[in-house]
């Protein structure tokens, strides 16, 4: 271990090799405190070369390496186990190049997402990846978990925004796949293996990302709908009338909004109470009459009985107020209502109403008084199917039901050909679920890839893939 | 061999196991006659189960399997070597499902691309993959080669249109990855490995594909520009004014158009002759004032001296006439001008003018009188950098220069961080170029993936990857 620490200090410098408990603390826990890890050291390399040297040293000494970006992951993917070295990418935070004529930027893994959004804006472009943690999450982590967020409907996931990668491989060699090409059919798409692999196949140190023309026109509405089926029909109607102009179509249930407003403040802009809402936003990189299009959507939907009421933002301030309703729905029940069991699921968009109807009924039958709050990115078929404890329970009593409730929700997702992790990844939290729901053949293929690229099994061990014994 | 043929006949039926030279002929040659293969048999399975059985039988007997779709590939990826079985997917031609509320369709590998476009239209949607061979190429081949075409600028390559796959693995097992989800972060992105792998890792038997709202409005212009740099500025101006409305931005050189019109007929719609043209098309799935936007683009470009003249289509007939100019430029020099050396290259979009300027100069210096015809998908940075023999040469004399000309073009592409195969793939044609231009580490990673998924090396051997000995 002395050899390891001496080596790490030599590579990254004394002050960037943390070993004191207090200094390491923030790298060992994650936001929700579901997992607490431990580590020999936290290494904070300055650049790709240092990352490569740290990984090579760890490979030589057979020490596991756990890469960490902003440590904002929702599934414990960045939490280290005892005996590991945490490799924090936060000092790799340079924007290496912006090519506005190619609509690309080349950035290092430790860049904070919001900083990249700003850099794109400063260059007259738009980088669409946007999510709750954008002020502190880092692009390497976003790519390693294939982050989603609020603009996926129009622009895709982190994966879709990536053209090339630089990766430090498990043996410490650097793969330079940092191309900025829209087309490149020269062999296997290695870059796609590292996206979503949560650092288990190597460490992303830099990426070439797509930029887009900046939105010039935006129209945002907060819409009361009769039920999730009406929301689905509203989505289809929106597409029929506006084509692909919708960049956000977020479903919000009344109960989640109520809890949010109560715990985080704010007010409902509509006069009456309704059971379901949609936050609908259209955008276009040119002035193209979106307001009229939005009004046509809403009037048609009103006439068909899908929509009961709606508020359209008339200013950027009002737009932010409407988006805040989405934020309080997402955030209000997460801390102040006691026990919470979260699910990040996706089904085909056409199955969302079925998922909500059957999932809610099954959860309420299992625990009378449970508060089911399915909200989120309906346009992508992605719901955060969150369960809040009944009023008056002790949180621990509710947490004891976690396994049973996971089973109810995930069994239904599985039946509907859905995904048990739409945008949060697997990490530690869902490794057992992988073993349960993935076909053995698919796990076997993933395991073969893992062994082909990381034969020593040192890259973020224990994450994503169940142990082989559990797979068969 | 008797065991093999008996087995194949038992699986697919006597009449779908071809062994006569005449019956096999069309599966053994490819369009350009650059390669001629041979095979023990051509098996034409009816469904995924039969594909699996054929592959399992071949694995058991250690017989190579060469999958083939429409046999329209440009690089010989479907040409079999002696001793192989050709597995033709053409009978797997069912559309299994169309879900318009999910904007997806699930189709079998042998569906002809144009049939899928039509099926999408019939369902009120749009499937954007479109390319020259669409009347005969099949979607399994399109995915296996990650086909590009004329709508990539707006909709992406075949890879980007794919949500899930069903694949028969090299040992004959069936991997069901046929999900239709917009978000699914459950482990490694296996599906992306098979796209672009040209059948070397398994055989795609079905796919779930994205659909889009149908275009409602289209504006098409044939624009004379001063040079490729002006074309690049026109592209940026188009983005500035119309955002992402451009679905095609095709660069056409005068010499290619001249040869095309001479050999295939037709006329230039502009009064005067110009050195370079752009076929520019804007589209939108809703009426959004694209005509005015196009006129603003052209007027601004005219005022800046980028554009010299332009014709805008006023009807679908005129639109087809303008597109025909693109087709004759692509097609006219391919058969009737003697020797032709093709390159399918990509560079960052911002580097296209540099690529054309330096590439043309170098080719003309190497062979005075050579006709350099760089045309194509400028919006994607993808040019078909075609070289036509000098007038009066014997084709064989020109073909003898192939290696030297490849070196000139591909060395420059490499210097500009480009790709030696933008959309056509590697096949047999560019295996040596892979060995030359790919970093050894990248080839090693691909080889490890190959060995992990196809340890017997029976899937389309000799394609895509150079033999390991050549790699290091």
Tab-separated table of N, CA and C in Angstrom, chain A residues 99 101-103 145-146 149 152 154 157 159 169 173-175 179 181-190 192-193 197 200-201 213 216 236 239-244 285-286 288 290 293 346-350 377 380 382 417-419 421-423 425-426 434 438 441-442 444-446 448-450 452-453 464-465, chain B residues 99 101-103 145-146 149 152 154 157 159 169 173-175 179 181-190 192-193 197 200-201 213 216 236 239-244 285-286 288 290 346-350 377 380 382 417-419 421-423 425-426 434 438 441-442 444-446 448-450 452-453 464-465:
chain	number	residue	atom	x	y	z
A	99	UNK	N	-15.712	24.095	-32.505
A	99	UNK	CA	-15.686	24.318	-33.952
A	99	UNK	C	-17.122	24.601	-34.388
A	101	UNK	N	-18.264	25.808	-37.109
A	101	UNK	CA	-18.608	25.417	-38.476
A	101	UNK	C	-18.827	23.907	-38.578
A	102	UNK	N	-18.327	23.175	-37.601
A	102	UNK	CA	-18.570	21.723	-37.560
A	102	UNK	C	-19.654	21.384	-36.544
A	103	UNK	N	-20.093	22.390	-35.798
A	103	UNK	CA	-21.081	22.193	-34.724
A	103	UNK	C	-20.640	21.099	-33.749
A	145	UNK	N	-22.965	7.373	-17.731
A	145	UNK	CA	-24.283	6.880	-17.330
A	145	UNK	C	-25.324	7.120	-18.417
A	146	UNK	N	-24.890	7.620	-19.573
A	146	UNK	CA	-25.822	7.955	-20.665
A	146	UNK	C	-27.007	8.770	-20.130
A	149	UNK	N	-32.599	13.457	-19.128
A	149	UNK	CA	-32.992	14.827	-18.799
A	149	UNK	C	-34.147	15.331	-19.625
A	152	UNK	N	-34.490	15.220	-24.101
A	152	UNK	CA	-34.247	13.980	-24.842
A	152	UNK	C	-35.234	13.818	-25.993
A	154	UNK	N	-36.401	15.728	-28.102
A	154	UNK	CA	-35.965	16.323	-29.361
A	154	UNK	C	-34.520	16.013	-29.725
A	157	UNK	N	-30.396	11.275	-25.855
A	157	UNK	CA	-29.634	11.101	-24.625
A	157	UNK	C	-28.189	11.562	-24.823
A	159	UNK	N	-25.699	9.783	-25.099
A	159	UNK	CA	-25.121	8.949	-26.163
A	159	UNK	C	-25.299	9.581	-27.535
A	169	UNK	N	-7.885	3.084	-20.881
A	169	UNK	CA	-8.285	1.687	-20.799
A	169	UNK	C	-7.811	1.069	-19.484
A	173	UNK	N	-3.475	2.264	-20.980
A	173	UNK	CA	-3.224	2.851	-22.299
A	173	UNK	C	-4.353	3.814	-22.647
A	174	UNK	N	-4.052	4.771	-23.506
A	174	UNK	CA	-5.038	5.783	-23.882
A	174	UNK	C	-5.568	5.476	-25.276
A	175	UNK	N	-6.881	5.287	-25.375
A	175	UNK	CA	-7.491	5.119	-26.695
A	175	UNK	C	-7.971	6.486	-27.174
A	179	UNK	N	-12.805	11.595	-32.390
A	179	UNK	CA	-13.118	12.133	-33.714
A	179	UNK	C	-14.356	13.027	-33.652
A	181	UNK	N	-16.566	13.519	-36.313
A	181	UNK	CA	-17.157	13.234	-37.625
A	181	UNK	C	-18.618	12.841	-37.478
A	182	UNK	N	-19.419	13.274	-38.445
A	182	UNK	CA	-20.826	12.877	-38.473
A	182	UNK	C	-20.983	11.492	-39.058
A	183	UNK	N	-20.009	11.057	-39.802
A	183	UNK	CA	-20.074	9.734	-40.427
A	183	UNK	C	-18.702	9.081	-40.332
A	184	UNK	N	-18.675	7.863	-39.881
A	184	UNK	CA	-17.407	7.145	-39.786
A	184	UNK	C	-17.717	5.662	-39.638
A	185	UNK	N	-17.643	4.942	-40.737
A	185	UNK	CA	-17.975	3.516	-40.711
A	185	UNK	C	-16.729	2.660	-40.861
A	186	UNK	N	-15.798	2.855	-39.944
A	186	UNK	CA	-14.562	2.082	-40.003
A	186	UNK	C	-14.483	1.139	-38.810
A	187	UNK	N	-15.245	0.073	-38.881
A	187	UNK	CA	-15.165	-0.948	-37.840
A	187	UNK	C	-16.182	-0.764	-36.731
A	188	UNK	N	-15.948	-1.492	-35.637
A	188	UNK	CA	-16.929	-1.544	-34.558
A	188	UNK	C	-17.021	-0.200	-33.831
A	189	UNK	N	-18.225	0.095	-33.356
A	189	UNK	CA	-18.489	1.381	-32.707
A	189	UNK	C	-18.034	1.326	-31.252
A	190	UNK	N	-16.724	1.304	-31.045
A	190	UNK	CA	-16.180	1.183	-29.691
A	190	UNK	C	-16.721	2.262	-28.755
A	192	UNK	N	-19.483	3.562	-28.416
A	192	UNK	CA	-20.788	3.287	-27.807
A	192	UNK	C	-20.691	2.295	-26.649
A	193	UNK	N	-19.604	1.519	-26.587
A	193	UNK	CA	-19.450	0.602	-25.460
A	193	UNK	C	-19.192	1.350	-24.162
A	197	UNK	N	-21.462	2.584	-19.655
A	197	UNK	CA	-20.778	1.463	-18.982
A	197	UNK	C	-20.374	1.823	-17.557
A	200	UNK	N	-16.948	0.876	-16.029
A	200	UNK	CA	-16.526	-0.518	-15.811
A	200	UNK	C	-15.654	-1.051	-16.940
A	201	UNK	N	-15.519	-0.305	-18.015
A	201	UNK	CA	-14.692	-0.757	-19.137
A	201	UNK	C	-13.497	0.159	-19.392
A	213	UNK	N	-28.011	24.494	-33.477
A	213	UNK	CA	-28.398	25.903	-33.538
A	213	UNK	C	-29.200	26.260	-32.284
A	216	UNK	N	-34.481	29.892	-30.938
A	216	UNK	CA	-34.792	31.319	-31.041
A	216	UNK	C	-36.188	31.593	-30.490
A	236	UNK	N	-49.617	12.986	-29.204
A	236	UNK	CA	-49.759	12.659	-30.621
A	236	UNK	C	-50.316	13.830	-31.418
A	239	UNK	N	-47.618	16.291	-32.035
A	239	UNK	CA	-46.766	15.872	-33.152
A	239	UNK	C	-47.470	16.100	-34.482
A	240	UNK	N	-48.762	15.821	-34.500
A	240	UNK	CA	-49.528	15.969	-35.740
A	240	UNK	C	-49.485	17.419	-36.208
A	241	UNK	N	-49.614	18.341	-35.260
A	241	UNK	CA	-49.712	19.760	-35.632
A	241	UNK	C	-48.349	20.438	-35.706
A	242	UNK	N	-47.450	20.091	-34.782
A	242	UNK	CA	-46.173	20.823	-34.730
A	242	UNK	C	-44.989	19.998	-35.195
A	243	UNK	N	-45.229	18.762	-35.618
A	243	UNK	CA	-44.108	17.942	-36.078
A	243	UNK	C	-43.196	17.583	-34.929
A	244	UNK	N	-41.924	17.935	-35.059
A	244	UNK	CA	-40.965	17.583	-34.012
A	244	UNK	C	-40.587	18.791	-33.161
A	285	UNK	N	-35.288	26.734	-33.670
A	285	UNK	CA	-34.141	27.624	-33.823
A	285	UNK	C	-34.407	28.779	-34.781
A	286	UNK	N	-35.654	28.934	-35.228
A	286	UNK	CA	-35.989	30.132	-36.000
A	286	UNK	C	-37.420	30.532	-35.670
A	288	UNK	N	-40.950	30.746	-36.253
A	288	UNK	CA	-41.715	29.928	-37.191
A	288	UNK	C	-43.169	29.778	-36.760
A	290	UNK	N	-44.601	29.443	-33.678
A	290	UNK	CA	-44.895	28.384	-32.710
A	290	UNK	C	-46.067	28.730	-31.797
A	293	UNK	N	-49.128	27.694	-33.403
A	293	UNK	CA	-49.174	26.229	-33.431
A	293	UNK	C	-49.586	25.676	-32.071
A	346	UNK	N	-38.799	2.977	-18.011
A	346	UNK	CA	-39.278	3.371	-19.335
A	346	UNK	C	-40.110	2.248	-19.922
A	347	UNK	N	-41.127	2.623	-20.648
A	347	UNK	CA	-41.931	1.678	-21.441
A	347	UNK	C	-42.128	2.332	-22.807
A	348	UNK	N	-42.576	1.568	-23.802
A	348	UNK	CA	-42.940	2.248	-25.045
A	348	UNK	C	-43.920	3.378	-24.732
A	349	UNK	N	-43.772	4.493	-25.421
A	349	UNK	CA	-44.587	5.675	-25.117
A	349	UNK	C	-46.076	5.322	-25.115
A	350	UNK	N	-46.439	4.454	-26.028
A	350	UNK	CA	-47.845	4.060	-26.136
A	350	UNK	C	-48.339	3.283	-24.920
A	377	UNK	N	-40.724	12.267	-17.922
A	377	UNK	CA	-40.508	12.469	-19.349
A	377	UNK	C	-41.414	11.574	-20.199
A	380	UNK	N	-40.668	10.524	-23.751
A	380	UNK	CA	-39.671	9.469	-23.957
A	380	UNK	C	-40.140	8.128	-23.400
A	382	UNK	N	-40.539	7.643	-20.342
A	382	UNK	CA	-39.747	7.530	-19.107
A	382	UNK	C	-40.478	8.180	-17.945
A	417	UNK	N	-42.473	-4.808	-21.737
A	417	UNK	CA	-41.263	-4.660	-22.562
A	417	UNK	C	-40.536	-3.359	-22.291
A	418	UNK	N	-40.482	-3.002	-21.017
A	418	UNK	CA	-39.847	-1.747	-20.651
A	418	UNK	C	-38.463	-1.934	-20.075
A	419	UNK	N	-37.965	-0.870	-19.474
A	419	UNK	CA	-36.628	-0.871	-18.888
A	419	UNK	C	-36.711	-0.488	-17.416
A	421	UNK	N	-34.250	0.701	-15.823
A	421	UNK	CA	-33.437	1.904	-15.614
A	421	UNK	C	-33.416	2.694	-16.902
A	422	UNK	N	-34.222	3.733	-16.939
A	422	UNK	CA	-34.363	4.505	-18.164
A	422	UNK	C	-33.188	5.448	-18.372
A	423	UNK	N	-32.841	6.186	-17.289
A	423	UNK	CA	-31.785	7.189	-17.467
A	423	UNK	C	-30.821	7.264	-16.301
A	425	UNK	N	-29.157	4.575	-14.822
A	425	UNK	CA	-28.123	3.561	-14.819
A	425	UNK	C	-28.361	2.481	-13.778
A	426	UNK	N	-27.336	1.674	-13.547
A	426	UNK	CA	-27.449	0.495	-12.686
A	426	UNK	C	-26.678	0.691	-11.376
A	434	UNK	N	-30.676	-6.391	-12.429
A	434	UNK	CA	-30.095	-6.842	-13.701
A	434	UNK	C	-30.123	-8.372	-13.749
A	438	UNK	N	-32.668	-9.281	-16.768
A	438	UNK	CA	-31.979	-9.422	-18.050
A	438	UNK	C	-31.930	-10.892	-18.431
A	441	UNK	N	-28.635	-14.763	-21.578
A	441	UNK	CA	-27.785	-14.602	-22.758
A	441	UNK	C	-27.253	-13.177	-22.867
A	442	UNK	N	-28.090	-12.212	-22.545
A	442	UNK	CA	-27.651	-10.814	-22.648
A	442	UNK	C	-26.586	-10.512	-21.587
A	444	UNK	N	-24.605	-12.684	-20.369
A	444	UNK	CA	-23.398	-13.404	-20.791
A	444	UNK	C	-22.617	-12.574	-21.821
A	445	UNK	N	-23.333	-11.978	-22.759
A	445	UNK	CA	-22.661	-11.141	-23.762
A	445	UNK	C	-21.958	-9.956	-23.103
A	446	UNK	N	-22.648	-9.335	-22.149
A	446	UNK	CA	-22.023	-8.196	-21.457
A	446	UNK	C	-20.788	-8.655	-20.685
A	448	UNK	N	-18.878	-11.121	-21.389
A	448	UNK	CA	-17.780	-11.394	-22.329
A	448	UNK	C	-17.088	-10.106	-22.762
A	449	UNK	N	-17.894	-9.054	-22.956
A	449	UNK	CA	-17.304	-7.748	-23.298
A	449	UNK	C	-16.443	-7.257	-22.145
A	450	UNK	N	-16.974	-7.382	-20.951
A	450	UNK	CA	-16.228	-6.957	-19.760
A	450	UNK	C	-14.881	-7.685	-19.690
A	452	UNK	N	-13.276	-9.115	-22.076
A	452	UNK	CA	-12.412	-8.791	-23.214
A	452	UNK	C	-11.675	-7.478	-22.983
A	453	UNK	N	-12.336	-6.522	-22.336
A	453	UNK	CA	-11.721	-5.195	-22.182
A	453	UNK	C	-11.070	-4.994	-20.818
A	464	UNK	N	-22.896	-2.333	-12.324
A	464	UNK	CA	-23.547	-2.670	-13.601
A	464	UNK	C	-23.827	-4.177	-13.734
A	465	UNK	N	-22.773	-4.993	-13.753
A	465	UNK	CA	-22.969	-6.423	-13.995
A	465	UNK	C	-23.031	-7.206	-12.701
B	99	UNK	N	-46.134	0.868	-34.423
B	99	UNK	CA	-46.801	1.501	-33.279
B	99	UNK	C	-46.697	3.007	-33.483
B	101	UNK	N	-48.215	5.405	-32.021
B	101	UNK	CA	-48.180	6.219	-30.798
B	101	UNK	C	-46.805	6.173	-30.147
B	102	UNK	N	-46.015	5.171	-30.505
B	102	UNK	CA	-44.639	5.085	-30.011
B	102	UNK	C	-43.649	5.546	-31.072
B	103	UNK	N	-44.148	5.825	-32.266
B	103	UNK	CA	-43.304	6.206	-33.399
B	103	UNK	C	-42.188	5.182	-33.639
B	145	UNK	N	-24.212	-2.192	-42.186
B	145	UNK	CA	-23.199	-1.281	-42.725
B	145	UNK	C	-23.396	0.142	-42.225
B	146	UNK	N	-24.352	0.338	-41.322
B	146	UNK	CA	-24.670	1.692	-40.835
B	146	UNK	C	-24.822	2.665	-41.997
B	149	UNK	N	-26.729	8.106	-46.586
B	149	UNK	CA	-27.702	8.578	-47.567
B	149	UNK	C	-28.000	10.047	-47.434
B	152	UNK	N	-29.189	12.227	-43.677
B	152	UNK	CA	-28.402	12.086	-42.450
B	152	UNK	C	-28.279	13.413	-41.711
B	154	UNK	N	-30.229	15.697	-41.093
B	154	UNK	CA	-31.294	15.969	-40.137
B	154	UNK	C	-31.643	14.776	-39.248
B	157	UNK	N	-27.648	8.572	-39.243
B	157	UNK	CA	-27.380	7.334	-39.984
B	157	UNK	C	-28.344	6.238	-39.557
B	159	UNK	N	-27.711	3.784	-37.785
B	159	UNK	CA	-27.508	3.567	-36.346
B	159	UNK	C	-28.432	4.434	-35.501
B	169	UNK	N	-26.604	-15.048	-32.957
B	169	UNK	CA	-25.197	-14.991	-32.571
B	169	UNK	C	-24.395	-16.085	-33.281
B	173	UNK	N	-27.417	-19.078	-31.159
B	173	UNK	CA	-28.429	-18.625	-30.205
B	173	UNK	C	-29.007	-17.286	-30.668
B	174	UNK	N	-30.226	-17.004	-30.245
B	174	UNK	CA	-30.898	-15.775	-30.661
B	174	UNK	C	-30.874	-14.778	-29.510
B	175	UNK	N	-30.279	-13.616	-29.750
B	175	UNK	CA	-30.343	-12.551	-28.755
B	175	UNK	C	-31.538	-11.660	-29.080
B	179	UNK	N	-36.046	-4.169	-28.317
B	179	UNK	CA	-36.818	-3.228	-27.523
B	179	UNK	C	-37.166	-1.979	-28.340
B	181	UNK	N	-37.679	1.190	-26.969
B	181	UNK	CA	-37.636	2.216	-25.923
B	181	UNK	C	-36.737	3.370	-26.341
B	182	UNK	N	-37.148	4.564	-25.942
B	182	UNK	CA	-36.321	5.747	-26.197
B	182	UNK	C	-35.210	5.857	-25.166
B	183	UNK	N	-35.393	5.243	-24.045
B	183	UNK	CA	-34.396	5.303	-22.976
B	183	UNK	C	-34.271	3.920	-22.355
B	184	UNK	N	-33.052	3.458	-22.216
B	184	UNK	CA	-32.823	2.158	-21.591
B	184	UNK	C	-31.366	2.082	-21.190
B	185	UNK	N	-31.090	2.347	-19.918
B	185	UNK	CA	-29.704	2.347	-19.445
B	185	UNK	C	-29.424	1.140	-18.569
B	186	UNK	N	-29.623	-0.032	-19.140
B	186	UNK	CA	-29.393	-1.253	-18.381
B	186	UNK	C	-28.215	-2.015	-18.969
B	187	UNK	N	-27.027	-1.506	-18.695
B	187	UNK	CA	-25.823	-2.221	-19.116
B	187	UNK	C	-25.285	-1.766	-20.455
B	188	UNK	N	-24.387	-2.560	-21.005
B	188	UNK	CA	-23.664	-2.155	-22.212
B	188	UNK	C	-24.595	-2.121	-23.433
B	189	UNK	N	-24.292	-1.213	-24.343
B	189	UNK	CA	-25.135	-0.996	-25.523
B	189	UNK	C	-24.793	-2.022	-26.598
B	190	UNK	N	-25.151	-3.269	-26.353
B	190	UNK	CA	-24.813	-4.355	-27.278
B	190	UNK	C	-25.286	-4.060	-28.693
B	192	UNK	N	-25.367	-1.498	-30.396
B	192	UNK	CA	-24.485	-0.661	-31.210
B	192	UNK	C	-23.277	-1.423	-31.744
B	193	UNK	N	-22.961	-2.543	-31.126
B	193	UNK	CA	-21.850	-3.350	-31.650
B	193	UNK	C	-22.201	-3.983	-32.985
B	197	UNK	N	-21.082	-3.626	-38.045
B	197	UNK	CA	-20.130	-4.744	-37.935
B	197	UNK	C	-20.144	-5.633	-39.171
B	200	UNK	N	-19.984	-9.507	-38.994
B	200	UNK	CA	-18.836	-10.240	-38.454
B	200	UNK	C	-19.011	-10.642	-36.998
B	201	UNK	N	-20.081	-10.156	-36.357
B	201	UNK	CA	-20.308	-10.497	-34.947
B	201	UNK	C	-21.610	-11.273	-34.742
B	213	UNK	N	-42.554	12.263	-37.611
B	213	UNK	CA	-43.699	12.912	-38.270
B	213	UNK	C	-43.347	13.159	-39.741
B	216	UNK	N	-44.313	17.987	-44.075
B	216	UNK	CA	-45.495	18.593	-44.686
B	216	UNK	C	-45.092	19.643	-45.709
B	236	UNK	N	-23.587	27.332	-43.150
B	236	UNK	CA	-23.696	27.996	-41.841
B	236	UNK	C	-24.792	29.048	-41.837
B	239	UNK	N	-28.102	27.406	-41.500
B	239	UNK	CA	-28.368	27.053	-40.106
B	239	UNK	C	-28.743	28.282	-39.299
B	240	UNK	N	-28.045	29.385	-39.560
B	240	UNK	CA	-28.302	30.618	-38.811
B	240	UNK	C	-29.749	31.060	-39.016
B	241	UNK	N	-30.223	30.949	-40.248
B	241	UNK	CA	-31.558	31.460	-40.565
B	241	UNK	C	-32.647	30.408	-40.368
B	242	UNK	N	-32.367	29.170	-40.713
B	242	UNK	CA	-33.438	28.159	-40.672
B	242	UNK	C	-33.263	27.142	-39.550
B	243	UNK	N	-32.209	27.283	-38.732
B	243	UNK	CA	-32.024	26.329	-37.652
B	243	UNK	C	-31.661	24.971	-38.188
B	244	UNK	N	-32.453	23.974	-37.842
B	244	UNK	CA	-32.151	22.618	-38.281
B	244	UNK	C	-33.079	22.164	-39.398
B	285	UNK	N	-42.095	19.234	-40.666
B	285	UNK	CA	-43.333	18.460	-40.539
B	285	UNK	C	-44.549	19.337	-40.285
B	286	UNK	N	-44.402	20.647	-40.354
B	286	UNK	CA	-45.589	21.509	-40.297
B	286	UNK	C	-45.340	22.715	-41.207
B	288	UNK	N	-44.502	26.136	-41.903
B	288	UNK	CA	-43.803	27.054	-41.010
B	288	UNK	C	-43.032	28.117	-41.777
B	290	UNK	N	-41.281	28.019	-44.696
B	290	UNK	CA	-39.946	27.659	-45.165
B	290	UNK	C	-39.559	28.374	-46.456
B	346	UNK	N	-14.959	11.090	-45.059
B	346	UNK	CA	-15.561	12.149	-44.245
B	346	UNK	C	-14.458	12.919	-43.538
B	347	UNK	N	-14.670	14.194	-43.397
B	347	UNK	CA	-13.804	15.050	-42.577
B	347	UNK	C	-14.743	15.932	-41.749
B	348	UNK	N	-14.225	16.603	-40.717
B	348	UNK	CA	-15.087	17.579	-40.053
B	348	UNK	C	-15.658	18.531	-41.105
B	349	UNK	N	-16.902	18.904	-40.944
B	349	UNK	CA	-17.572	19.732	-41.956
B	349	UNK	C	-16.742	20.980	-42.281
B	350	UNK	N	-16.135	21.527	-41.254
B	350	UNK	CA	-15.334	22.743	-41.435
B	350	UNK	C	-14.105	22.506	-42.302
B	377	UNK	N	-22.493	14.564	-49.648
B	377	UNK	CA	-23.194	15.006	-48.449
B	377	UNK	C	-22.355	16.001	-47.641
B	380	UNK	N	-22.788	16.635	-43.950
B	380	UNK	CA	-22.260	15.635	-43.011
B	380	UNK	C	-20.744	15.554	-43.061
B	382	UNK	N	-19.221	14.513	-45.580
B	382	UNK	CA	-18.997	13.264	-46.337
B	382	UNK	C	-18.971	13.551	-47.836
B	417	UNK	N	-7.973	14.392	-39.750
B	417	UNK	CA	-8.767	13.693	-38.725
B	417	UNK	C	-10.085	13.174	-39.286
B	418	UNK	N	-10.033	12.674	-40.500
B	418	UNK	CA	-11.246	12.201	-41.150
B	418	UNK	C	-11.377	10.695	-41.132
B	419	UNK	N	-12.307	10.204	-41.924
B	419	UNK	CA	-12.585	8.773	-42.005
B	419	UNK	C	-12.439	8.297	-43.445
B	421	UNK	N	-13.819	5.673	-44.525
B	421	UNK	CA	-15.096	5.105	-44.947
B	421	UNK	C	-16.210	5.789	-44.191
B	422	UNK	N	-16.865	6.712	-44.848
B	422	UNK	CA	-17.885	7.515	-44.178
B	422	UNK	C	-19.187	6.756	-44.043
B	423	UNK	N	-19.621	6.134	-45.146
B	423	UNK	CA	-20.932	5.467	-45.088
B	423	UNK	C	-20.964	4.127	-45.808
B	425	UNK	N	-18.692	1.525	-45.409
B	425	UNK	CA	-18.151	0.408	-44.658
B	425	UNK	C	-16.786	-0.028	-45.161
B	426	UNK	N	-16.348	-1.195	-44.702
B	426	UNK	CA	-15.001	-1.696	-44.976
B	426	UNK	C	-15.036	-2.883	-45.929
B	434	UNK	N	-7.734	-0.307	-43.305
B	434	UNK	CA	-7.925	-0.367	-41.844
B	434	UNK	C	-6.579	-0.617	-41.170
B	438	UNK	N	-5.833	2.751	-39.015
B	438	UNK	CA	-6.346	2.650	-37.648
B	438	UNK	C	-5.178	2.489	-36.688
B	441	UNK	N	-3.873	0.132	-31.343
B	441	UNK	CA	-4.675	-0.096	-30.135
B	441	UNK	C	-6.157	-0.238	-30.479
B	442	UNK	N	-6.626	0.564	-31.417
B	442	UNK	CA	-8.038	0.490	-31.794
B	442	UNK	C	-8.341	-0.841	-32.485
B	444	UNK	N	-6.711	-3.539	-31.977
B	444	UNK	CA	-6.633	-4.571	-30.938
B	444	UNK	C	-7.951	-4.658	-30.167
B	445	UNK	N	-8.532	-3.503	-29.849
B	445	UNK	CA	-9.818	-3.517	-29.130
B	445	UNK	C	-10.900	-4.188	-29.978
B	446	UNK	N	-10.923	-3.862	-31.264
B	446	UNK	CA	-11.917	-4.494	-32.144
B	446	UNK	C	-11.694	-5.999	-32.223
B	448	UNK	N	-10.391	-7.881	-29.973
B	448	UNK	CA	-10.821	-8.503	-28.713
B	448	UNK	C	-12.341	-8.671	-28.675
B	449	UNK	N	-13.046	-7.680	-29.207
B	449	UNK	CA	-14.513	-7.796	-29.281
B	449	UNK	C	-14.890	-8.956	-30.211
B	450	UNK	N	-14.224	-9.001	-31.340
B	450	UNK	CA	-14.481	-10.089	-32.299
B	450	UNK	C	-14.278	-11.447	-31.632
B	452	UNK	N	-14.305	-12.157	-28.483
B	452	UNK	CA	-15.248	-12.372	-27.384
B	452	UNK	C	-16.598	-12.856	-27.905
B	453	UNK	N	-17.020	-12.362	-29.058
B	453	UNK	CA	-18.355	-12.706	-29.555
B	453	UNK	C	-18.329	-13.828	-30.601
B	464	UNK	N	-13.948	-6.434	-42.668
B	464	UNK	CA	-13.824	-5.392	-41.651
B	464	UNK	C	-12.435	-5.372	-40.985
B	465	UNK	N	-12.078	-6.458	-40.285
B	465	UNK	CA	-10.833	-6.457	-39.534
B	465	UNK	C	-9.713	-7.104	-40.330
